[in-house]
Amino acid sequence: MPQYWLVSVPANGSKDSSFQSLRTSVNEVAEASALELPEFKIGTLDTLVVLSDDMVKYDQAFEATVVKMIDNLKALLRGDSVQLEEALTVNEKPVDHFLKSFQWNAMKYRSDKPLKEIAELINQERSSLDTAMKSKMSQYNTVKSSLTNIERKQTGNLAVRGLADIVQKGHCVLDSEYLQTLFVAVPKNLYKEWESKYETLTEMVVPRSSLKIAEDSDYGLFAVNVFKRVVNDFSLKCREEKFIVREFEYNEEQLEEDKKEYEETEASEREQWKSLLQWCKTSFGEVFSAWIHIKVLRVFVESVLRYGLPLDYSAAMIKPKAKADSKIRDLLVKKYASLGGSFGQDDQNDHLDEYQSLVDKDYTPFVLFNIPWTVFDKEK
């Protein structure tokens, strides 16, 4: 899906003829839809100039919010492009449909209000959604992080993962004044060394107490009973032999609390995920719609500043065909070159070279704004 262009050109007394001429000029490389704008209260020239500068900032802020909203949806949907495309809708319609059939929302943004007030209202909507998004994502990420930390204990090899779901009550010496059961992760290539050495690593190791209770591709987990007074020495000797003593104490109450914590955290994460996903879907449509209203408002303000009064211009939404963005721009610049004054005329090229460094390279002799909607563009 290519980016879109918002364009306005002088109507010369006939909006329809002007639009048809514009559409014909780009017909081979793009689709053009007429863009109807309300009759806004124009105000003073000074107000329009200030508003024009303000809306540049609003536009940039909107784009950042939209991009962040999309990134959050990608994260929530784990990069599933099909579900992402289904999620990115405006008024339950694809973005493409919304853009090509755009109509100003007069109920929400009344055209009888001053332009500055309309722009500020739209931007306030973005600000509120952006603040809410940051808060909701922070809350969700906190719960998700807690769940990840709990799950991390259940993954990995036997040298690092939690042992609560492996060690059973029968593997342990419990309630003994003198003995303690230790759990040791032994590399599989050191099984023989373990069996021949564990009884003599220190004094006071219970003979023939070693019991393999679990195994993965890298380690075996052995239970061994030692006297409590040699636990530290035994652990040190194990480390020297590359045997890893795991810190674990069997406690049924703690195991039950851990299980309950996991279940509650998992349920909370799942519930917040559903709620946040739905909120992001709805809020994307709202913020994207508001963004396009800011874009369209910019078209109006710049058209007044560029073409003057009385209002006489024709606006269009243009959807380029694949890889045709630069062609459209070139076609339109050539067609409307005369609007650029002396710098738009071929016989002034020598003068243009002299002032090239002073000319904005993005300048066009007509009003042009792009909508960088390239979410589903295939990588080249």
Coordinates of C-alpha atoms in Angstrom, one line a residue:
M1 CA 0.0 0.0 0.0
P2 CA 1.7 3.2 -1.2
Q3 CA 1.7 6.6 0.5
Y4 CA -1.0 9.0 -0.4
W5 CA -0.8 12.7 -1.5
L6 CA -3.1 15.6 -0.7
V7 CA -3.1 18.2 -3.5
S8 CA -4.8 21.5 -4.1
V9 CA -4.5 23.6 -7.3
P10 CA -6.3 26.8 -8.5
A11 CA -9.8 26.1 -9.8
N12 CA -9.9 29.0 -12.2
G13 CA -13.6 29.3 -11.7
S14 CA -14.5 25.7 -12.0
K15 CA -13.6 23.1 -9.3
D16 CA -15.0 20.2 -11.3
S17 CA -13.0 21.1 -14.5
S18 CA -9.9 21.7 -12.5
F19 CA -10.2 18.4 -10.7
Q20 CA -10.9 16.5 -13.9
S21 CA -7.8 18.1 -15.5
L22 CA -5.7 17.1 -12.5
R23 CA -7.0 13.5 -12.5
T24 CA -6.4 13.1 -16.2
S25 CA -2.8 14.2 -15.8
V26 CA -2.0 11.5 -13.3
N27 CA -4.5 8.9 -14.5
E28 CA -1.8 6.4 -15.7
V29 CA 0.1 6.4 -12.5
A30 CA -2.4 7.1 -9.8
E31 CA -6.1 7.2 -8.6
A32 CA -7.4 10.7 -7.8
S33 CA -10.5 11.4 -5.6
A34 CA -12.1 14.8 -5.3
L35 CA -11.7 16.3 -1.8
E36 CA -14.5 18.5 -0.6
L37 CA -13.8 20.8 2.3
P38 CA -16.2 22.9 4.4
E39 CA -16.4 26.7 4.2
F40 CA -14.2 27.5 7.2
K41 CA -14.0 30.8 8.9
I42 CA -10.7 32.2 7.5
G43 CA -9.8 34.9 9.9
T44 CA -6.8 37.2 9.5
L45 CA -3.7 36.5 7.4
D46 CA -1.5 36.8 10.5
T47 CA -3.6 34.1 12.2
L48 CA -3.3 31.8 9.2
V49 CA 0.5 32.2 9.1
V50 CA 0.9 31.3 12.8
L51 CA -1.6 28.4 12.4
S52 CA 0.3 27.1 9.5
D53 CA 3.5 26.8 11.6
D54 CA 1.5 25.3 14.5
M55 CA 0.0 22.6 12.3
V56 CA 3.4 21.5 11.1
K57 CA 4.1 20.5 14.7
Y58 CA 0.7 19.0 15.1
D59 CA 1.2 16.9 12.0
Q60 CA 4.6 15.6 13.2
A61 CA 3.1 14.8 16.6
F62 CA 0.2 12.9 15.0
E63 CA 2.6 10.9 12.8
A64 CA 4.6 9.9 15.8
T65 CA 1.5 8.8 17.7
V66 CA 0.2 6.8 14.8
V67 CA 3.5 5.0 14.3
K68 CA 3.7 4.2 18.0
M69 CA 0.1 2.9 18.0
I70 CA 1.0 0.6 15.0
D71 CA 4.2 -0.6 16.8
N72 CA 2.2 -1.4 19.9
L73 CA -0.4 -3.4 17.8
K74 CA 2.4 -5.2 16.1
A75 CA 3.9 -6.2 19.5
L76 CA 0.5 -7.2 20.9
L77 CA -0.2 -9.3 17.7
R78 CA 3.3 -10.7 17.8
G79 CA 4.0 -9.5 14.2
D80 CA 1.0 -11.3 12.6
S81 CA 0.6 -9.2 9.5
V82 CA -2.8 -10.6 8.7
Q83 CA -4.3 -9.7 12.1
L84 CA -2.5 -6.4 12.0
E85 CA -4.2 -5.4 8.7
E86 CA -7.5 -6.4 10.2
A87 CA -6.8 -4.3 13.2
L88 CA -5.8 -1.1 11.3
T89 CA -9.2 0.2 10.4
V90 CA -11.1 3.5 10.6
N91 CA -14.8 3.3 11.3
E92 CA -14.5 -0.5 10.8
K93 CA -13.3 0.1 7.2
P94 CA -9.8 -0.3 5.7
V95 CA -7.6 2.7 5.8
D96 CA -7.5 2.7 2.0
H97 CA -11.3 3.0 1.9
F98 CA -11.3 5.8 4.5
L99 CA -8.7 7.9 2.6
K100 CA -10.3 7.5 -0.8
S101 CA -13.8 8.4 0.5
F102 CA -12.7 11.0 3.1
Q103 CA -15.4 13.4 4.3
W104 CA -14.9 16.1 6.9
N105 CA -16.5 15.1 10.2
A106 CA -18.7 18.2 10.7
M107 CA -20.4 16.8 13.8
K108 CA -17.1 16.4 15.6
Y109 CA -15.1 19.3 14.2
R110 CA -17.6 22.1 13.5
S111 CA -16.6 24.4 10.6
D112 CA -18.2 27.4 12.1
K113 CA -15.5 27.6 14.8
P114 CA -12.2 29.5 14.3
L115 CA -9.6 27.5 12.5
K116 CA -7.2 27.7 15.4
E117 CA -9.8 26.3 17.8
I118 CA -10.5 23.4 15.4
A119 CA -6.8 22.6 15.1
E120 CA -6.3 22.7 18.8
L121 CA -9.3 20.5 19.4
I122 CA -8.0 17.9 17.0
N123 CA -4.6 18.0 18.5
Q124 CA -6.0 17.7 22.0
E125 CA -7.7 14.5 21.0
R126 CA -4.3 13.2 19.9
S127 CA -2.6 14.3 23.1
S128 CA -5.3 12.5 25.2
L129 CA -5.0 9.3 23.2
D130 CA -1.2 9.4 23.3
T131 CA -1.2 9.9 27.1
A132 CA -3.7 7.1 27.6
M133 CA -1.7 4.8 25.3
K134 CA 1.5 5.3 27.2
S135 CA -0.2 4.7 30.5
K136 CA -2.0 1.5 29.4
M137 CA 1.1 0.1 27.7
S138 CA 3.1 0.8 30.8
Q139 CA 0.6 -1.1 33.0
Y140 CA 0.5 -4.0 30.6
N141 CA 4.3 -4.2 30.2
T142 CA 4.6 -4.3 34.0
V143 CA 2.3 -7.4 34.2
K144 CA 3.9 -8.9 31.1
S145 CA 7.4 -8.5 32.6
S146 CA 6.2 -10.2 35.9
L147 CA 4.8 -13.1 33.9
T148 CA 8.0 -13.3 31.8
N149 CA 10.1 -13.5 35.0
I150 CA 8.0 -16.3 36.4
E151 CA 8.0 -18.2 33.1
R152 CA 11.8 -17.8 32.8
K153 CA 12.0 -20.0 35.9
Q154 CA 10.3 -22.7 34.0
T155 CA 12.5 -22.7 31.0
G156 CA 16.1 -23.2 30.2
N157 CA 18.2 -26.2 31.2
L158 CA 18.5 -27.8 34.6
A159 CA 21.3 -25.5 35.5
V160 CA 19.1 -22.4 35.5
R161 CA 15.4 -23.3 35.4
G162 CA 13.2 -23.4 38.5
L163 CA 12.9 -26.8 40.2
A164 CA 9.5 -26.4 41.8
D165 CA 7.7 -28.6 39.1
I166 CA 10.5 -31.2 39.2
V167 CA 11.4 -31.9 42.8
Q168 CA 8.8 -33.9 44.7
K169 CA 8.4 -34.3 48.4
G170 CA 9.8 -37.9 48.3
H171 CA 13.1 -36.6 46.9
C172 CA 13.9 -34.6 50.0
V173 CA 14.9 -35.2 53.6
L174 CA 12.5 -33.0 55.5
D175 CA 12.3 -31.7 59.1
S176 CA 15.8 -33.2 59.9
E177 CA 17.9 -31.5 62.5
Y178 CA 21.1 -32.6 60.9
L179 CA 20.6 -33.6 57.2
Q180 CA 19.8 -31.6 54.2
T181 CA 19.0 -32.6 50.6
L182 CA 20.9 -30.7 47.9
F183 CA 20.1 -30.7 44.2
V184 CA 23.0 -30.7 41.8
A185 CA 23.0 -30.1 38.0
V186 CA 25.7 -32.4 36.6
P187 CA 26.8 -32.1 32.9
K188 CA 25.9 -35.3 31.1
N189 CA 29.5 -35.9 30.1
L190 CA 30.5 -35.8 33.8
Y191 CA 28.1 -38.4 35.1
K192 CA 30.9 -40.9 35.9
E193 CA 32.9 -38.3 37.7
W194 CA 29.9 -37.4 39.8
E195 CA 29.2 -41.0 40.8
S196 CA 32.8 -41.6 41.7
K197 CA 33.4 -38.4 43.6
Y198 CA 30.3 -37.1 45.2
E199 CA 30.7 -39.2 48.4
T200 CA 34.2 -37.9 49.0
L201 CA 34.0 -34.3 48.0
T202 CA 33.7 -33.5 51.7
E203 CA 33.2 -35.4 54.9
M204 CA 29.6 -36.1 56.1
V205 CA 28.0 -37.0 52.8
V206 CA 25.5 -39.8 53.1
P207 CA 26.8 -42.7 51.1
R208 CA 24.8 -43.9 48.1
S209 CA 22.3 -41.1 48.5
S210 CA 22.7 -39.7 45.0
L211 CA 19.5 -40.0 43.0
K212 CA 19.0 -38.7 39.4
I213 CA 15.5 -37.2 39.3
A214 CA 15.5 -35.4 36.0
E215 CA 17.5 -35.0 32.8
D216 CA 17.5 -32.8 29.8
S217 CA 19.8 -32.5 26.7
D218 CA 22.6 -30.9 28.8
Y219 CA 22.3 -31.9 32.4
G220 CA 21.1 -34.4 34.9
L221 CA 19.6 -33.3 38.2
F222 CA 20.8 -35.3 41.1
A223 CA 19.5 -35.2 44.7
V224 CA 22.1 -35.9 47.4
N225 CA 21.9 -35.9 51.2
V226 CA 24.6 -34.2 53.3
F227 CA 24.9 -33.0 56.8
K228 CA 23.9 -29.3 57.2
R229 CA 27.3 -28.3 58.6
V230 CA 29.1 -29.2 55.3
V231 CA 26.7 -27.7 52.9
N232 CA 28.9 -24.7 52.1
D233 CA 32.0 -26.8 51.7
F234 CA 30.2 -29.3 49.6
S235 CA 28.9 -26.6 47.3
L236 CA 32.4 -25.1 46.9
K237 CA 33.9 -28.5 46.0
C238 CA 31.1 -29.1 43.5
R239 CA 31.8 -25.8 41.8
E240 CA 35.5 -26.8 41.5
E241 CA 34.3 -30.0 39.7
K242 CA 31.9 -28.1 37.5
F243 CA 28.9 -29.6 39.3
I244 CA 26.2 -26.9 39.9
V245 CA 24.5 -26.9 43.2
R246 CA 21.0 -25.4 42.8
E247 CA 19.6 -23.2 45.5
F248 CA 16.3 -24.9 46.3
E249 CA 14.4 -25.7 49.4
Y250 CA 11.2 -27.8 49.3
N251 CA 8.4 -25.9 50.9
E252 CA 4.9 -26.9 50.1
E253 CA 3.3 -23.6 51.2
Q254 CA 5.8 -21.6 49.1
L255 CA 5.2 -23.9 46.1
E256 CA 1.5 -23.3 46.4
E257 CA 2.0 -19.6 46.7
D258 CA 4.2 -19.6 43.6
K259 CA 1.7 -21.6 41.6
K260 CA -1.1 -19.2 42.7
E261 CA 1.0 -16.2 41.8
Y262 CA 1.7 -17.6 38.3
E263 CA -1.9 -18.4 37.6
E264 CA -3.1 -15.0 38.8
T265 CA -0.4 -13.2 36.8
E266 CA -1.1 -15.2 33.7
A267 CA -4.8 -14.5 34.0
S268 CA -4.1 -10.8 34.5
E269 CA -1.8 -10.6 31.6
R270 CA -4.3 -12.3 29.3
E271 CA -7.1 -10.1 30.4
Q272 CA -5.1 -6.9 30.0
W273 CA -3.9 -8.1 26.6
K274 CA -7.4 -8.5 25.3
S275 CA -8.5 -5.2 26.7
L276 CA -5.4 -3.3 25.4
L277 CA -5.7 -4.9 22.0
Q278 CA -9.3 -3.8 21.6
W279 CA -8.5 -0.3 22.9
C280 CA -5.6 0.1 20.5
K281 CA -7.8 -1.0 17.6
T282 CA -10.4 1.5 18.4
S283 CA -8.0 4.3 19.3
F284 CA -6.0 3.7 16.1
G285 CA -9.1 4.5 14.0
E286 CA -9.7 7.7 16.1
V287 CA -6.2 9.0 16.0
F288 CA -5.7 8.2 12.3
S289 CA -9.0 9.9 11.4
A290 CA -8.0 13.0 13.5
W291 CA -4.5 13.0 11.8
I292 CA -6.1 13.1 8.3
H293 CA -8.4 16.0 9.5
I294 CA -5.2 17.9 10.5
K295 CA -3.7 17.1 7.0
V296 CA -6.9 18.4 5.3
L297 CA -7.0 21.5 7.4
R298 CA -3.4 22.2 6.4
V299 CA -4.4 21.9 2.8
F300 CA -7.1 24.5 3.3
V301 CA -4.8 26.9 5.2
E302 CA -2.0 26.6 2.7
S303 CA -4.4 27.0 -0.2
V304 CA -5.6 30.3 1.2
L305 CA -2.0 31.5 1.8
R306 CA -0.8 30.3 -1.6
Y307 CA -3.8 31.2 -3.8
G308 CA -5.4 34.1 -1.9
L309 CA -9.0 35.2 -1.8
P310 CA -11.7 34.7 -2.9
L311 CA -11.4 31.0 -2.4
D312 CA -11.0 29.3 -5.8
Y313 CA -9.2 26.0 -5.6
S314 CA -9.7 22.3 -6.2
A315 CA -8.4 19.6 -3.8
A316 CA -7.8 15.9 -4.3
M317 CA -6.7 12.8 -2.5
I318 CA -4.2 10.9 -4.7
K319 CA -3.3 7.2 -4.4
P320 CA -0.1 6.4 -6.4
K321 CA 0.2 3.1 -8.1
A322 CA 3.2 0.9 -7.2
K323 CA 6.5 2.8 -7.3
A324 CA 4.9 5.8 -9.0
D325 CA 5.4 8.5 -6.2
S326 CA 8.2 10.3 -8.0
K327 CA 6.4 10.2 -11.4
I328 CA 3.3 11.8 -9.9
R329 CA 5.3 14.6 -8.4
D330 CA 7.2 15.2 -11.6
L331 CA 3.9 15.2 -13.7
L332 CA 2.2 17.7 -11.4
V333 CA 5.2 20.0 -11.1
K334 CA 5.5 20.1 -14.9
K335 CA 1.7 20.7 -15.3
Y336 CA 1.5 23.5 -12.7
A337 CA 5.0 25.0 -13.2
S338 CA 3.5 28.4 -14.1
L339 CA 2.2 28.7 -10.5
G340 CA 5.7 29.0 -9.2
G341 CA 6.3 32.4 -10.6
S342 CA 9.7 33.1 -12.2
F343 CA 11.2 30.0 -10.6
G344 CA 8.6 27.9 -12.5
Q345 CA 9.6 29.1 -15.9
D346 CA 12.2 27.3 -18.1
D347 CA 13.8 30.6 -19.2
Q348 CA 14.7 31.4 -15.7
N349 CA 16.9 28.4 -15.1
D350 CA 20.1 30.4 -15.1
H351 CA 18.8 32.5 -12.3
L352 CA 17.7 29.5 -10.4
D353 CA 21.2 28.0 -10.4
E354 CA 22.4 31.2 -8.7
Y355 CA 19.8 30.9 -5.9
Q356 CA 19.6 27.1 -5.7
S357 CA 20.9 26.9 -2.2
L358 CA 18.1 29.2 -1.1
V359 CA 15.3 27.2 -2.6
D360 CA 13.5 24.6 -0.6
K361 CA 14.0 21.3 -2.5
D362 CA 10.6 20.1 -1.3
Y363 CA 8.8 23.2 -2.6
T364 CA 6.2 22.6 -5.3
P365 CA 4.3 25.4 -7.2
F366 CA 1.0 23.9 -5.8
V367 CA -0.1 22.7 -2.3
L368 CA 1.1 19.2 -1.7
F369 CA 1.2 17.1 1.5
N370 CA 1.9 13.4 1.8
I371 CA 0.4 10.8 4.0
P372 CA 3.1 8.3 4.7
W373 CA 0.9 5.2 4.9
T374 CA 3.3 2.4 3.9
V375 CA 2.7 -0.1 6.7
F376 CA 2.1 -3.0 4.4
D377 CA 4.6 -2.2 1.7
K378 CA 6.6 -5.2 0.8
E379 CA 10.3 -5.0 1.4
K380 CA 12.2 -4.4 -1.7

